[in-house]
Short mmCIF file of C-alpha atoms in Angstrom, two decimals:
data_model
loop_
_atom_site.label_atom_id
_atom_site.label_comp_id
_atom_site.label_asym_id
_atom_site.label_seq_id
_atom_site.Cartn_x
_atom_site.Cartn_y
_atom_site.Cartn_z
CA MET A 111 -31.21 8.43 -89.99
CA ASN A 112 -33.49 9.81 -92.70
CA TYR A 113 -31.49 7.87 -95.27
CA ILE A 114 -31.92 4.69 -93.25
CA LEU A 115 -35.69 5.20 -93.02
CA LEU A 116 -35.83 5.80 -96.78
CA THR A 117 -33.95 2.56 -97.35
CA ALA A 118 -36.33 0.78 -94.99
CA GLN A 119 -39.35 2.15 -96.86
CA GLN A 120 -37.90 0.98 -100.16
CA THR A 121 -37.38 -2.46 -98.67
CA VAL A 122 -40.98 -2.55 -97.49
CA THR A 123 -42.17 -1.53 -100.96
CA GLN A 124 -40.18 -4.37 -102.48
CA ALA A 125 -41.69 -6.77 -99.96
CA ALA A 126 -45.18 -5.51 -100.80
CA ASN A 127 -44.55 -6.02 -104.53
CA ALA A 128 -43.27 -9.50 -103.81
CA THR A 129 -46.47 -10.17 -101.88
CA GLN A 130 -48.59 -9.28 -104.88
CA GLU A 131 -46.57 -11.63 -107.07
CA VAL A 132 -47.21 -14.59 -104.81
CA ALA A 133 -49.98 -16.68 -106.39
CA PRO A 134 -52.01 -18.66 -103.84
CA LYS A 135 -52.10 -21.79 -105.97
CA SER A 136 -51.33 -24.20 -103.15
CA PRO A 137 -50.17 -24.21 -99.51
CA SER A 138 -46.65 -25.15 -100.57
CA ASN A 139 -46.47 -22.22 -102.98
CA ASP A 140 -47.72 -19.90 -100.23
CA ILE A 141 -45.02 -21.14 -97.84
CA ILE A 142 -42.32 -20.60 -100.45
CA GLY A 143 -43.67 -17.15 -101.26
CA ILE A 144 -43.86 -16.05 -97.64
CA GLY A 145 -40.38 -17.42 -96.99
CA GLY A 146 -39.05 -15.38 -99.90
CA ILE A 147 -40.75 -12.23 -98.58
CA ILE A 148 -39.34 -12.74 -95.09
CA ALA A 149 -35.89 -13.28 -96.61
CA THR A 150 -36.33 -10.03 -98.53
CA LEU A 151 -37.12 -8.20 -95.30
CA LEU A 152 -34.09 -9.68 -93.56
CA VAL A 153 -31.88 -8.62 -96.46
CA GLY A 154 -33.40 -5.16 -96.16
CA ILE A 155 -32.53 -4.97 -92.46
CA VAL A 156 -28.94 -6.01 -93.13
CA THR A 157 -28.76 -3.46 -95.95
CA CYS A 158 -29.97 -0.73 -93.59
CA LEU A 159 -27.35 -1.63 -90.98
CA VAL A 160 -24.52 -1.74 -93.51
CA THR A 161 -25.65 1.56 -95.02
CA TRP A 162 -25.80 3.14 -91.59
CA LYS A 163 -22.31 1.94 -90.71
CA LEU A 164 -20.82 3.27 -93.94
CA THR A 165 -22.65 6.56 -93.49
CA MET A 166 -21.36 6.99 -89.91
CA LYS A 167 -17.80 6.34 -91.08
CA SER A 168 -18.14 9.02 -93.75
CA ILE A 169 -19.31 11.64 -91.21
CA LYS A 170 -16.47 13.56 -89.56
CA GLN A 171 -16.58 13.08 -85.79
CA LEU A 172 -14.29 14.97 -83.41
CA LYS A 173 -14.74 13.60 -79.89
CA ILE A 174 -12.49 13.46 -76.84
CA SER A 175 -13.12 11.47 -73.70
CA TYR A 176 -11.16 11.95 -70.50
CA ASN A 177 -10.80 10.38 -67.08
CA ILE A 178 -9.28 11.98 -63.98
CA GLN A 179 -8.18 10.19 -60.83
CA VAL A 180 -6.37 11.47 -57.74
CA PHE A 181 -4.30 9.27 -55.41
CA PRO A 182 -2.73 10.41 -52.12
CA ILE A 183 0.96 9.56 -52.01
CA LEU A 184 1.82 9.84 -48.31
CA SER A 185 -1.06 7.90 -46.82
CA ASN A 186 -1.10 4.81 -44.64
CA SER A 187 -4.46 3.91 -46.13
CA VAL A 188 -2.69 3.51 -49.47
CA THR A 189 0.11 1.33 -48.15
CA GLN A 190 -2.29 -0.67 -45.94
CA ASN A 191 0.63 -1.25 -43.60
CA THR A 192 0.24 0.04 -40.03
CA ASP A 193 3.93 -0.63 -39.31
CA ILE A 194 4.93 2.20 -41.67
CA ASN A 195 4.23 5.76 -40.54
CA LEU A 196 4.32 8.03 -43.58
CA ASP A 197 3.70 11.18 -41.53
CA ASP A 198 7.44 11.51 -40.99
CA LEU A 199 8.15 11.58 -44.72
CA GLN A 200 8.24 14.81 -46.73
CA ILE A 201 8.17 15.60 -50.43
CA GLN A 202 9.41 18.93 -51.75
CA TYR A 203 8.98 20.74 -55.05
CA LYS A 204 11.39 23.60 -55.73
CA GLY A 205 12.18 23.84 -52.03
CA LYS A 206 8.52 23.90 -50.98
CA ASN A 207 7.08 21.14 -48.78
CA LEU A 208 4.00 19.50 -50.26
CA LEU A 209 1.50 19.24 -47.40
CA ASN A 210 -0.41 16.26 -48.73
CA PRO A 211 1.15 15.29 -52.06
CA CYS A 212 -1.11 13.49 -54.51
CA LEU A 213 -0.73 11.89 -57.91
CA LEU A 214 -3.23 13.05 -60.55
CA ALA A 215 -3.73 10.60 -63.41
CA LEU A 216 -5.41 11.99 -66.53
CA GLU A 217 -6.18 9.84 -69.55
CA ILE A 218 -7.35 11.41 -72.81
CA VAL A 219 -8.78 9.33 -75.67
CA ASN A 220 -9.75 10.39 -79.19
CA ILE A 221 -13.02 8.46 -79.62
CA GLY A 222 -13.87 10.13 -82.93
CA ASN A 223 -12.93 9.05 -86.44
CA GLU A 224 -10.64 11.97 -87.31
CA ALA A 225 -7.27 13.10 -85.99
CA ILE A 226 -7.47 16.22 -83.81
CA ASN A 227 -4.65 18.69 -84.35
CA GLU A 228 -3.35 20.81 -81.46
CA PRO A 229 -6.39 20.65 -79.17
CA PRO A 230 -6.23 23.41 -76.50
CA ILE A 231 -6.42 21.10 -73.48
CA LYS A 232 -6.06 22.47 -69.98
CA ILE A 233 -6.62 21.18 -66.46
CA ARG A 234 -7.17 23.57 -63.59
CA THR A 235 -8.58 23.87 -60.10
CA ASP A 236 -10.48 26.62 -58.30
CA GLU A 237 -8.83 25.65 -55.01
CA ASP A 238 -5.52 26.81 -53.60
CA ILE A 239 -3.76 23.70 -54.90
CA GLU A 240 -0.67 23.67 -57.08
CA ILE A 241 -0.69 21.48 -60.18
CA ILE A 242 2.82 20.25 -60.96
CA PRO A 243 3.48 18.76 -64.44
CA GLY A 244 4.77 15.22 -64.21
CA TYR A 245 5.24 12.97 -67.21
CA PHE A 246 3.55 11.08 -70.03
CA GLU A 247 3.11 7.37 -69.43
CA ASP A 248 3.49 4.81 -72.23
CA ILE A 249 4.22 7.54 -74.75
CA PRO A 250 4.34 6.13 -78.31
CA ALA A 251 7.65 6.05 -80.13
CA GLY A 252 8.29 9.28 -81.99
CA TYR A 253 5.89 11.34 -79.86
CA GLU A 254 8.48 12.47 -77.30
CA ASP A 255 8.74 15.90 -78.98
CA LEU A 256 5.09 16.11 -80.01
CA TRP A 257 3.50 15.92 -76.55
CA SER A 258 4.52 18.25 -73.71
CA PHE A 259 3.29 20.39 -70.79
CA ASP A 260 3.03 24.15 -70.39
CA LYS A 261 2.52 25.33 -66.82
CA THR A 262 0.62 28.63 -67.01
CA ASN A 263 0.21 29.30 -63.28
CA SER A 264 0.20 27.41 -60.00
CA ASN A 265 -3.43 26.25 -60.33
CA SER A 266 -3.49 25.18 -63.99
CA CYS A 267 -1.46 23.46 -66.68
CA ASN A 268 -1.77 23.14 -70.45
CA ILE A 269 -1.29 19.83 -72.23
CA LEU A 270 0.30 20.46 -75.62
CA LEU A 271 -0.49 17.74 -78.13
CA LYS A 272 0.56 18.13 -81.75
CA HIS A 273 -2.24 15.73 -82.66
CA ILE A 274 -4.28 12.80 -81.36
CA ASN A 275 -5.12 10.04 -83.78
CA PRO A 276 -8.47 8.19 -83.63
CA LYS A 277 -8.52 5.69 -80.72
CA GLN A 278 -5.17 7.01 -79.47
CA VAL A 279 -4.75 7.27 -75.69
CA VAL A 280 -2.73 9.99 -73.96
CA LYS A 281 -1.77 9.10 -70.38
CA THR A 282 -0.54 12.08 -68.35
CA ARG A 283 0.56 12.29 -64.73
CA PHE A 284 0.67 15.35 -62.47
CA PHE A 285 1.48 16.02 -58.81
CA LEU A 286 -0.67 18.07 -56.45
CA ASP A 287 0.50 19.66 -53.20
CA ASN A 288 -2.77 18.85 -51.47
CA LEU A 289 -5.79 16.60 -51.80
CA PRO A 290 -8.52 18.46 -53.74
CA GLN A 291 -12.01 18.67 -52.30
CA LYS A 292 -13.55 19.63 -55.64
CA LYS A 293 -13.30 18.08 -59.08
CA ILE A 294 -10.33 18.98 -61.24
CA ILE A 295 -11.62 20.92 -64.25
CA PHE A 296 -10.84 19.64 -67.77
CA GLU A 297 -11.15 22.11 -70.65
CA CYS A 298 -10.84 21.81 -74.42
CA PRO A 299 -12.50 24.88 -76.01
CA MET A 300 -12.04 23.84 -79.64
CA GLN A 301 -14.59 24.33 -82.40
CA ASN A 302 -16.58 21.20 -83.38
CA VAL A 303 -14.83 19.08 -80.73
CA GLN A 304 -17.04 17.28 -78.20
CA THR A 305 -15.72 16.25 -74.79
CA GLN A 306 -17.12 13.73 -72.33
CA GLU A 307 -15.94 12.43 -68.98
CA THR A 308 -15.79 8.66 -68.54
CA ALA A 309 -15.69 6.49 -65.44
CA TYR A 310 -12.51 4.58 -64.72
CA ASN A 311 -12.39 1.02 -65.93
CA ASN A 312 -9.59 -1.47 -66.47
CA THR A 313 -10.93 -2.03 -69.96
CA ASN A 314 -11.32 0.53 -72.70
CA THR A 315 -14.31 2.42 -71.35
CA PRO A 316 -14.55 4.99 -74.17
CA ASN A 317 -14.90 2.21 -76.73
CA LYS A 318 -17.70 0.65 -74.68
CA ILE A 319 -19.58 3.93 -74.66
CA THR A 320 -19.18 4.29 -78.38
CA VAL A 321 -20.45 0.78 -79.01
CA SER A 322 -23.42 1.47 -76.74
CA SER A 323 -24.32 4.58 -78.75
CA LYS A 324 -24.07 2.67 -82.00
CA SER A 325 -26.28 -0.07 -80.59
CA ASN A 326 -28.95 2.48 -79.71
CA ILE A 327 -28.97 3.83 -83.26
CA ILE A 328 -29.15 0.30 -84.69
CA LEU A 329 -32.12 -0.49 -82.47
CA MET A 330 -33.80 2.73 -83.60
CA ALA A 331 -33.29 1.78 -87.23
CA ILE A 332 -34.68 -1.72 -86.74
CA THR A 333 -37.65 -0.36 -84.78
CA ALA A 334 -38.39 2.14 -87.53
CA LEU A 335 -38.18 -0.62 -90.14
CA LEU A 336 -40.57 -2.85 -88.22
CA PHE A 337 -42.93 0.07 -87.59
CA VAL A 338 -43.28 1.03 -91.25
CA SER A 339 -43.70 -2.62 -92.24
CA ILE A 340 -46.60 -3.39 -89.86
CA PRO A 341 -49.16 -3.84 -92.70
CA GLN A 342 -46.93 -6.38 -94.44
CA TRP A 343 -46.31 -8.32 -91.23
CA SER A 344 -50.06 -8.37 -90.62
CA TYR A 345 -50.53 -9.96 -94.02
CA TYR A 346 -47.84 -12.59 -93.32
CA ILE A 347 -49.44 -13.51 -89.99
CA LYS A 348 -52.85 -13.92 -91.61
CA GLN A 349 -51.34 -16.13 -94.32
CA PHE A 350 -49.56 -18.24 -91.70
CA ILE A 351 -52.78 -18.68 -89.71
CA PHE A 352 -54.61 -19.58 -92.92
CA LEU A 353 -52.08 -22.33 -93.65
CA LEU A 354 -52.49 -23.77 -90.17
CA THR A 355 -56.30 -23.96 -90.42
#
């Protein structure tokens, strides 16, 4: 951001020098001169944005977003069919009846700009609920041996990922023996890696969040540029009013 402000200040200085070079010989010359100065400012703004984008790409960012959803399996509210009574159905895991079996869908996305190698990802619950490893959905070709599960105990499970490339999505599925009343806990205690939970959306929610953050920084840069160039804009407005009178 400091580099962007420095670039903005240099642009303003160039605009100020251009202002001094404008000779008020005639109204037409003034219009041409002011137009050139405004064009210089616009070029400066574009330069700031391009510089910012290149700078952000050069900065190493390790970020993971995740989304967790739980769906009851044996529930008439899910089937929305009153003619089917699911209470008579049972699902077992290793000979144990699952009281209220649920499907847990976890999606992990690398929203940074660097690959993350072997992140220590774990999901767990503080309740007396068993987490049963399921499967990876839409696993990319060649990743069958690179992504796997490691069940540590009945209430937690590790997700072993050899690496996650930027923008890559990992879709995992688990089974629970009961409907949780608390949030499932997602952990990734890795140095320099940021994690954030995202709301479910049919579109790529993590990308939307990233774009929103970039937009905020762009607006900050433009605001800073306009703020430091207030004296020059005041001069342009006075010149414009002078031409109209």
